[in-house]
XYZ file of C-alpha atoms in Angstrom:
511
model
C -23.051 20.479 16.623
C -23.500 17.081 16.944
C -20.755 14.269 16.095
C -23.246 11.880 14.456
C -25.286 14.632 12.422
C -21.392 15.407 10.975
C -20.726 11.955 10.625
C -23.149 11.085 8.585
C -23.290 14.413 6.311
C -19.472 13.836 6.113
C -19.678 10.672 4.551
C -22.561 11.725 2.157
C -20.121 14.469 0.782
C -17.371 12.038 0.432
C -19.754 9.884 -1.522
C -20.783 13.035 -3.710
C -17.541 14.415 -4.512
C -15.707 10.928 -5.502
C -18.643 10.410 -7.459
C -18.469 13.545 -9.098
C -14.790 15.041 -9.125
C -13.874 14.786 -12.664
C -10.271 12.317 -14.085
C -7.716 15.358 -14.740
C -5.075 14.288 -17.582
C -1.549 14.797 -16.137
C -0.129 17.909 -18.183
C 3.804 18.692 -19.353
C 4.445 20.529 -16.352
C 2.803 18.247 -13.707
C 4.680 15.429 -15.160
C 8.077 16.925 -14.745
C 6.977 18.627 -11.396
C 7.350 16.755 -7.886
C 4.005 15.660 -6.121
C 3.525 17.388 -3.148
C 4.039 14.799 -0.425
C -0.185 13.540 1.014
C -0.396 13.271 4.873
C -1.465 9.238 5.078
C -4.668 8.721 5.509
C -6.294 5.250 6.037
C -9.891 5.289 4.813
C -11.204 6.028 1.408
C -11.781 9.477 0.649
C -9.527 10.345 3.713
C -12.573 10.086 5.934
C -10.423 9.442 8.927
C -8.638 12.609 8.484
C -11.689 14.762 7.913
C -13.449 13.201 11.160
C -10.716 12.979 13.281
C -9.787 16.585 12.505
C -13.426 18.217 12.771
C -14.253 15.928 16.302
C -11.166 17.260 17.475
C -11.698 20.803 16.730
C -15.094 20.516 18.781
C -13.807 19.008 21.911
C -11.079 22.002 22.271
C -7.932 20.895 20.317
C -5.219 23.439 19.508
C -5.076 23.687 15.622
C -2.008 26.054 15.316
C -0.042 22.987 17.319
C -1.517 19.691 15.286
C -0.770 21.567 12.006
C 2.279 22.149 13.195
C 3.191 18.833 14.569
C 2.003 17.259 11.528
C 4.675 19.396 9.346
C 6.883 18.793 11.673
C 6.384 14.873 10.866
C 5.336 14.764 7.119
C 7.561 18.386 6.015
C 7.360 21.975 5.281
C 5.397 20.977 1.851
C 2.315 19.166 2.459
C -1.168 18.068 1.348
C -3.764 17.759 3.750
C -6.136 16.201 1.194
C -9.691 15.154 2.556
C -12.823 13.744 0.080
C -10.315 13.857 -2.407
C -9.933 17.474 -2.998
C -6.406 19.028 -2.033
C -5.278 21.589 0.072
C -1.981 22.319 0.418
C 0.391 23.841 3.616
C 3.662 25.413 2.641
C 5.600 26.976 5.155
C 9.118 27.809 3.753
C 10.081 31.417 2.969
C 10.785 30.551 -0.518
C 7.323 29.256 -1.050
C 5.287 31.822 0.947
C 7.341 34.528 -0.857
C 6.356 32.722 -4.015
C 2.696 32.725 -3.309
C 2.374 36.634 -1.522
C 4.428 38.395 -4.098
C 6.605 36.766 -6.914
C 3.756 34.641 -8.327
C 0.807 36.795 -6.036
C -1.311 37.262 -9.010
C -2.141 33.684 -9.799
C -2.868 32.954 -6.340
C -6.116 34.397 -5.170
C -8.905 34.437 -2.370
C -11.112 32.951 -4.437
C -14.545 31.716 -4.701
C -14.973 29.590 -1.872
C -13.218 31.853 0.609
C -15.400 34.592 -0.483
C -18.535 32.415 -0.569
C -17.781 31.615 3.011
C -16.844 35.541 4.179
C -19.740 37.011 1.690
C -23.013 37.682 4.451
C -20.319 38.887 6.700
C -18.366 40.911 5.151
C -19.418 41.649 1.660
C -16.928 42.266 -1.423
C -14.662 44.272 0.612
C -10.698 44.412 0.875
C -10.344 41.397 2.950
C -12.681 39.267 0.376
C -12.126 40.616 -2.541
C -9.738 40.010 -5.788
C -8.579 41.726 -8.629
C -9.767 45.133 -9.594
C -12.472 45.551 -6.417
C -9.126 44.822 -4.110
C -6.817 47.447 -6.252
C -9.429 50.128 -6.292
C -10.505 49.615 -2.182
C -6.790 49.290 -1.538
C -5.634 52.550 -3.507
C -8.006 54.770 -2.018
C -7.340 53.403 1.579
C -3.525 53.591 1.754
C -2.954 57.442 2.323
C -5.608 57.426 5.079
C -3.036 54.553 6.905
C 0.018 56.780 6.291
C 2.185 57.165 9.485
C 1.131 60.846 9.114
C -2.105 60.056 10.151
C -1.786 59.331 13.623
C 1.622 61.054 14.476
C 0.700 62.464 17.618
C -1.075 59.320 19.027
C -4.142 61.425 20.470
C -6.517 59.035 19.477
C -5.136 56.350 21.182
C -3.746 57.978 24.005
C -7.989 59.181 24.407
C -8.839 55.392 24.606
C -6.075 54.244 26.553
C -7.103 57.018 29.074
C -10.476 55.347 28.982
C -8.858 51.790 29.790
C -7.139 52.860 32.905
C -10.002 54.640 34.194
C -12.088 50.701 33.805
C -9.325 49.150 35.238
C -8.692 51.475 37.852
C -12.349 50.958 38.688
C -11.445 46.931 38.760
C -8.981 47.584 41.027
C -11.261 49.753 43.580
C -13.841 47.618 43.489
C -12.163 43.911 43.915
C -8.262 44.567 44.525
C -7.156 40.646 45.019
C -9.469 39.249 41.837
C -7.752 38.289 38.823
C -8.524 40.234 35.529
C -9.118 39.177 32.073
C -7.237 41.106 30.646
C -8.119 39.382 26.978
C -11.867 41.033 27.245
C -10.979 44.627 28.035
C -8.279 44.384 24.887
C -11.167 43.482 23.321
C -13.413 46.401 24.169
C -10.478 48.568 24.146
C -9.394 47.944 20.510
C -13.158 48.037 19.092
C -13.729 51.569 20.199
C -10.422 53.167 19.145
C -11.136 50.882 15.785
C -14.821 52.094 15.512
C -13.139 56.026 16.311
C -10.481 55.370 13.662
C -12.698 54.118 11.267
C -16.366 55.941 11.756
C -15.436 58.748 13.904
C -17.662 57.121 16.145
C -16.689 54.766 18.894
C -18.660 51.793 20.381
C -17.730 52.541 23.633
C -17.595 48.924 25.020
C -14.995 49.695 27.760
C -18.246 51.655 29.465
C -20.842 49.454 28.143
C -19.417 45.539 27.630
C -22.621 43.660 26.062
C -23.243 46.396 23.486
C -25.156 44.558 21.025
C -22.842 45.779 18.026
C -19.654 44.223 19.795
C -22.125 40.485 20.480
C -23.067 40.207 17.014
C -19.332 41.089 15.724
C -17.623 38.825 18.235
C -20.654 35.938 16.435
C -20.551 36.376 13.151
C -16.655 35.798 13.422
C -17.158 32.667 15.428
C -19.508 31.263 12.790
C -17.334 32.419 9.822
C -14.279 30.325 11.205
C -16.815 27.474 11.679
C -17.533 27.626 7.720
C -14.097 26.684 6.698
C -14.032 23.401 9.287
C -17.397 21.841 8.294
C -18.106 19.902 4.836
C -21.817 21.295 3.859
C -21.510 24.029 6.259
C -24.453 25.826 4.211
C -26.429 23.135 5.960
C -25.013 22.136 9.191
C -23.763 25.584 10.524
C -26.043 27.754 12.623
C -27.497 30.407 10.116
C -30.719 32.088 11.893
C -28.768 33.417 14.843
C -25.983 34.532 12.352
C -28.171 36.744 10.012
C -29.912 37.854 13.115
C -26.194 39.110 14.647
C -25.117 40.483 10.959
C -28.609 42.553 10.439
C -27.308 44.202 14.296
C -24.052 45.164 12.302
C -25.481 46.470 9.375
C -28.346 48.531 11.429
C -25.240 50.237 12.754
C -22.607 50.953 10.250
C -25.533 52.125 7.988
C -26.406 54.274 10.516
C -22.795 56.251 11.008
C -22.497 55.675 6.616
C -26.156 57.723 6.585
C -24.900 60.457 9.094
C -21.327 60.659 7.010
C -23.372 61.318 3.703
C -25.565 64.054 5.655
C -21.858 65.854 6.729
C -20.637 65.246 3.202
C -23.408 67.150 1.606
C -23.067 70.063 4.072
C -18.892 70.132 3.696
C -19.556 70.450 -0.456
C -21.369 73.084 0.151
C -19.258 74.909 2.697
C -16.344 73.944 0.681
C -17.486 76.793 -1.827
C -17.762 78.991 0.649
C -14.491 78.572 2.410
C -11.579 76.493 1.456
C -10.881 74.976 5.258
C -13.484 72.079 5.054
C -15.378 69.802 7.679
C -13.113 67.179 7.195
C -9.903 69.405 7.720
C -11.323 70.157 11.265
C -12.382 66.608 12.014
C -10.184 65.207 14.972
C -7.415 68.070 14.777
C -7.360 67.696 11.241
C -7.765 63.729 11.129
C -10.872 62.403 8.947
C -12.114 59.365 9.164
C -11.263 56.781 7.150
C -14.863 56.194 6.093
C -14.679 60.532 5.220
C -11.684 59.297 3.663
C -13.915 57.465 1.477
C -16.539 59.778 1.181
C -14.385 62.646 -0.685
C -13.728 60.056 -3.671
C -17.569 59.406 -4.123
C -18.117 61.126 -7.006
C -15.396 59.414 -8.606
C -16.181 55.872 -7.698
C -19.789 56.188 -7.092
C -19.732 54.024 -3.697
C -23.322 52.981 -2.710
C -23.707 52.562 1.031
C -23.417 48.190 0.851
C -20.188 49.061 -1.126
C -19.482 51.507 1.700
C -20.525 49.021 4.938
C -18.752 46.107 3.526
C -14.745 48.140 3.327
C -15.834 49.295 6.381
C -16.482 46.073 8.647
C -13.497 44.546 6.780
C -11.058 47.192 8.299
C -13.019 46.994 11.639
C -12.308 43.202 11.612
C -8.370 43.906 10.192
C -7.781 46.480 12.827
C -9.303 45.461 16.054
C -9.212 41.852 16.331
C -5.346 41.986 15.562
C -4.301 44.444 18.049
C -6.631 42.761 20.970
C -4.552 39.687 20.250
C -1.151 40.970 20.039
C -1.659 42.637 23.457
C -3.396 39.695 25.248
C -0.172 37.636 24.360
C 2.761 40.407 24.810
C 0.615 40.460 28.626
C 1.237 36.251 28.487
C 4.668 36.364 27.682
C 5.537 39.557 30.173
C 3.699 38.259 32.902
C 6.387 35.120 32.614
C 9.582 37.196 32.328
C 9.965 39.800 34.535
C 13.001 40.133 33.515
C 12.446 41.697 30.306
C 9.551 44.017 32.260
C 12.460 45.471 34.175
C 14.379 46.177 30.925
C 10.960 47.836 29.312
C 10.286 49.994 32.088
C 13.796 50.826 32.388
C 13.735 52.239 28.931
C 10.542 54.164 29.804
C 11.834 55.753 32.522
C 15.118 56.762 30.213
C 12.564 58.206 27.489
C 9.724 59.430 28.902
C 9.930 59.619 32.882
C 7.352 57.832 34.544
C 4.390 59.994 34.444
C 4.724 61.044 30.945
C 1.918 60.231 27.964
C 3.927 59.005 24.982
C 3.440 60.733 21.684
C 4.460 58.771 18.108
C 8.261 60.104 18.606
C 8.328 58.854 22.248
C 7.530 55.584 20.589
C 10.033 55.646 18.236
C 12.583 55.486 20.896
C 11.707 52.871 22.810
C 13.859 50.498 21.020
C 13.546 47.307 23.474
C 10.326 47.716 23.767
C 9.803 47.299 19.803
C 11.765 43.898 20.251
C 9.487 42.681 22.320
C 6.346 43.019 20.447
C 8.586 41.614 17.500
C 9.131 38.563 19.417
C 5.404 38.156 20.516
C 4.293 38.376 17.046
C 6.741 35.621 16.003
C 5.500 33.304 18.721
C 1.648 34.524 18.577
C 0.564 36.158 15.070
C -2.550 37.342 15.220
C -3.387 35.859 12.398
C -1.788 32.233 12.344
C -3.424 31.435 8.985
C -4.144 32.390 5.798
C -4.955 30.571 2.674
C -5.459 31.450 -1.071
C -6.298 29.438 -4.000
C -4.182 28.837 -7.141
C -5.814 29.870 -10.904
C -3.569 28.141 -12.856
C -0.690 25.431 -12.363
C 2.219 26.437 -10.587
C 5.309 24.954 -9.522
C 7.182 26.203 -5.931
C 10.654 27.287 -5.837
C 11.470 23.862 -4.111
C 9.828 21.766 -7.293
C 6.245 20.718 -6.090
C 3.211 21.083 -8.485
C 0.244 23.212 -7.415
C -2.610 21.765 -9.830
C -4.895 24.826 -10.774
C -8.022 25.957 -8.852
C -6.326 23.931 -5.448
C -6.606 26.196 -2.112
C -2.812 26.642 -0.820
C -2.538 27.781 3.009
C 0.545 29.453 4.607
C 0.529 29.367 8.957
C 2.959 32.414 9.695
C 2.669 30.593 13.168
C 4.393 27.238 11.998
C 7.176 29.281 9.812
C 7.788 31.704 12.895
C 8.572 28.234 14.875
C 10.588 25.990 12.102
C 14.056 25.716 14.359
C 16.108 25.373 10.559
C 15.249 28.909 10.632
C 15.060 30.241 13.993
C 17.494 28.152 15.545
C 17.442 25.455 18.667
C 15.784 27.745 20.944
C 12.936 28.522 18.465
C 10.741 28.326 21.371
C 11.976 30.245 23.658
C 10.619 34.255 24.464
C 13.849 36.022 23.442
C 13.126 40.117 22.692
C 17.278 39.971 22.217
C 16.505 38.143 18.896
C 15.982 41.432 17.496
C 18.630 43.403 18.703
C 20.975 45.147 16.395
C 23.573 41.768 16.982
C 21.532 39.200 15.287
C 18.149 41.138 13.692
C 19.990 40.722 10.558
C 19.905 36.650 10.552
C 16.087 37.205 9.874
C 15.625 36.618 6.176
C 12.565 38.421 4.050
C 9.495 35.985 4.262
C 10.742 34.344 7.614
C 8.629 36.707 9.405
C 5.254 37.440 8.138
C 2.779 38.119 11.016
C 1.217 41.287 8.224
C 1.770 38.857 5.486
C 4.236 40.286 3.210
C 3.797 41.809 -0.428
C 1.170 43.842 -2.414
C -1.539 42.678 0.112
C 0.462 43.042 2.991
C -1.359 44.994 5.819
C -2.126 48.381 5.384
C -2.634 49.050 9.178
C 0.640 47.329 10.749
C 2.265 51.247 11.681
C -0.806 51.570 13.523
C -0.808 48.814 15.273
C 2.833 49.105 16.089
C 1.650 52.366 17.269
C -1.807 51.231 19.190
C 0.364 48.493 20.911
C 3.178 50.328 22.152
C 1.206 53.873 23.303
C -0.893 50.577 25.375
C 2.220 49.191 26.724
C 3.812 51.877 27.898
C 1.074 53.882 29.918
C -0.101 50.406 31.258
C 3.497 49.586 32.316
C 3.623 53.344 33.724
C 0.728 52.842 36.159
C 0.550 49.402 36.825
C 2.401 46.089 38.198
C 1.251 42.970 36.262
C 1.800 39.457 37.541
C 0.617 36.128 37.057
C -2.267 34.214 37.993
C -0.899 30.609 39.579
C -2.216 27.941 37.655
C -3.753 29.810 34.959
C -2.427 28.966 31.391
C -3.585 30.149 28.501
C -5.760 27.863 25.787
C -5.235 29.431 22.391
C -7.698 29.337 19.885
C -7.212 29.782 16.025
C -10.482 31.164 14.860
C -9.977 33.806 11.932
C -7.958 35.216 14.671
C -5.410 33.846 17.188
C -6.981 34.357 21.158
C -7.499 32.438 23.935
C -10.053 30.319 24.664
C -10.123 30.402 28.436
C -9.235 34.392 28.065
C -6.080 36.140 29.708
C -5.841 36.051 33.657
C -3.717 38.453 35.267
C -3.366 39.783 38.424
C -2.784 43.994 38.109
C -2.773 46.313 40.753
C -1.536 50.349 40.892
C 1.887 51.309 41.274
C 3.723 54.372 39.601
C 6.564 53.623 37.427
C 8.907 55.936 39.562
C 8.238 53.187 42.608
C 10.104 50.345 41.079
């Protein structure tokens, strides 16, 4: 995108929306409320702030670190206004409590979030509000119960498959570095597309599938949307409905095959009591046959159907990818707490041993540590919602009605009034018995916190650890010199330049 093109449609909008924005009467509340305090800005209609931010964001800047730098300067309450329409960062636990569950109902996604999310991913759980949330939310939770993936088989199955890609790495190039980022990647979207469809993309074996192309796009482009003033006409569309037909030729695909079972279980299901579904995956179903045995209730058509679906497929496997592409960033520094994780391992499970969901439960340490990556890395650094009526925060600033209010678990994982001095520092023992309970509620939110608080953080406890362990049983994981990671806040928090690593075979009994 060019700088001049946004320039000049920048200014345009300015011109449209002071011209436009209708003179709001101060009301009872507002006046005895505090003003949330603006970030300066030096040109009318905060056109310095809108440029300076969107050039940046093109030439590589690191948004999670100039938001927080600016709230480091300006405070934990801020407004980031720009063409003279709010939008408000709060990052105390009072306030993000406040917003996710004591006050959730009058803050919502919202029309403009959804506008922006709507080709992609429909009306489902991740865009939706009100009743359509409840209702996909209710019928989704039992299928995320820790009962459902006890025994781990699923992702033990797709972990097997990720050591048998790297392995091949390894064969085939022994000294070259490996990006460790991309196979996360590949790794997470089949065991997601297994969980999900019964059906996995199998990217480990095949990388450029055309399913996991148009996914990994029409997330790119989505992020774009919420950077660019008149996105509807400066970001790329063609491509994009080009990559989201690709996703929808699929998922309609499995949803048409699930309907086909679904008619052949009812009618088995009067013949014999043990159904389809019962059998599916030792007794597993899918979460999308999950959905299917409440059809005749809710009457789900199959858009209804594709859009839940791609919003738990971008939930579930974006998140994980991330988590484990940074706990490999922050290991690969301390090998110190490696030695303490395999250590535990070795107490637990031996070192040929594949972990089951009670294995996992032990390994105490090793929980610590993805704690402490989530603080410093949350896969999602972001999230914003937008107020319905006037509000007023539990530290006395007004939030005018209809004004989109962000939270950055990444900026409230790293305030040091909260964390202390060494807020920056990789430090698993933060969450050891001795000092865990310093951590207040709402302090640490990487699955956002209250009734829409994520319905798939046991499994990716589970999915993480299962990965760590077997990867930590087989292999020896070191740095690449030089290499530093670039991160990237799309919808989800990655690295730009990927995740280097050098890996090579070595059984856990060796060390």
């Amino acid at each position: 995108m060019h700088s001049t093109l946004i320039l000049g449609t920048t200014v345009a909008a300015a011109a449209v929306a002071y011209a436009l924005k209708p003179k709001r009467p101060k009301t009872e509340l507002e006046a005895s409320a505090v003003p949330i305090p603006l970030v300066p800005s030096y040109l009318p209609l905060q056109l310095d702030s809108v440029l300076g931010y969107i050039i940046s964001t093109l030439a590589g800047m690191d948004e999670m670190e100039f938001l927080r730098n600016i709230t480091n300067k300006y405070g934990n309450t801020i407004n980031l206004r720009g063409l003279n329409e709010d939008f408000v960062v709060v990052l105390d636990p009072s306030s993000v409590q406040h917003i996710l569950a004591k006050n959730q109902p009058n803050y919502e996604k919202g029309p403009q979030f959804q506008e922006i999310f709507h080709e992609f991913l429909g009306s489902g759980i991740f865009n939706a509000d009100g009743e359509v949330w409840k209702t996909q939310r209710q019928l989704a939770r039992p299928h995320f119960q820790t009962s459902e993936f006890r025994d781990a088989a699923l992702i033990n199955r797709h972990v097997d498959q990720l050591i048998k890609v790297i392995n091949k790495r390894i064969d085939t190039a022994p000294n070259a570095s490996l990006d460790i980022q991309n196979l996360f990647c590949r790794f997470t979207l089949d065991e997601a597309t297994d969980f999900l469809f019964g059906d996995s993309i199998n990217s480990l074996e095949h990388e450029d599938s055309e399913f996991s192309t148009a996914f990994n796009y029409a997330q790119s482009i989505t992020a774009w949307r919420f950077r660019v003033p008149l996105w509807k006409y400066l970001v790329p569309k063609r491509r994009f409905l080009r990559e989201i037909k690709i996703l929808d030729n699929f998922v309609y695909r499995i949803i048409d095959n699930a309907l086909e079972r679904q008619e052949e279980r009812d009618k088995e299901s009067k013949k014999n009591h043990e159904t389809e579904t019962e059998k599916h995956n030792g007794g597993h179903a899918t979460l999308l046959d999950h959905f299917l045995s409440y059809q005749k209730e809710t009457e789900f058509d199959r858009e209804y159907l594709r859009s839940m679906l791609l919003n738990f497929l971008l939930a579930g496997r974006d998140t994980t990818a991330s988590l484990l592409t940074w706990t490999m960033w922050h290991l690969v520094q301390r090998p110190d707490v490696v030695a303490r994780m395999k250590e535990e391992i070795l107490q637990v499970l031996g070192p040929n041993a594949v972990p089951g969901y009670d294995d996992i439960k032990k390994l105490k340490y090793q929980k610590q540590v993805v704690n402490e990556v989530l603080r410093l890395c949350p896969p999602v650094p972001f999230n914003i919602r937008q107020s319905i009526e006037e509000d007023v925060l539990p530290n006395g600033y007004y939030v005018p009605p209809k004004t989109p209010i962000a939270y950055s678990a990444y900026s409230t994982h790293r305030m040091p009034e909260l964390w202390g001095n060494d807020v920056l520092e990789f430090d698993p023992d933060r969450w050891g018995p001795e000092r865990v309970g310093s951590i207040r509620p709402f302090m640490f939110v990487p699955f956002h916190a209250g009734p829409r608080i994520c319905l798939g953080q046991n499994l990716a406890y589970t999915t993480a650890q299962v990965t760590l362990t077997r990867l930590l049983q087989n292999y020896e994981i070191q740095p690449v010199p030089g290499f530093k990671p670039e991160q990237l806040g799309d919808i989800v928090l990655f690295s730009r330049n990927g995740m280097q690593v050098h890996i090579k075979k070595k059984s856990l009994i060796e060390d």
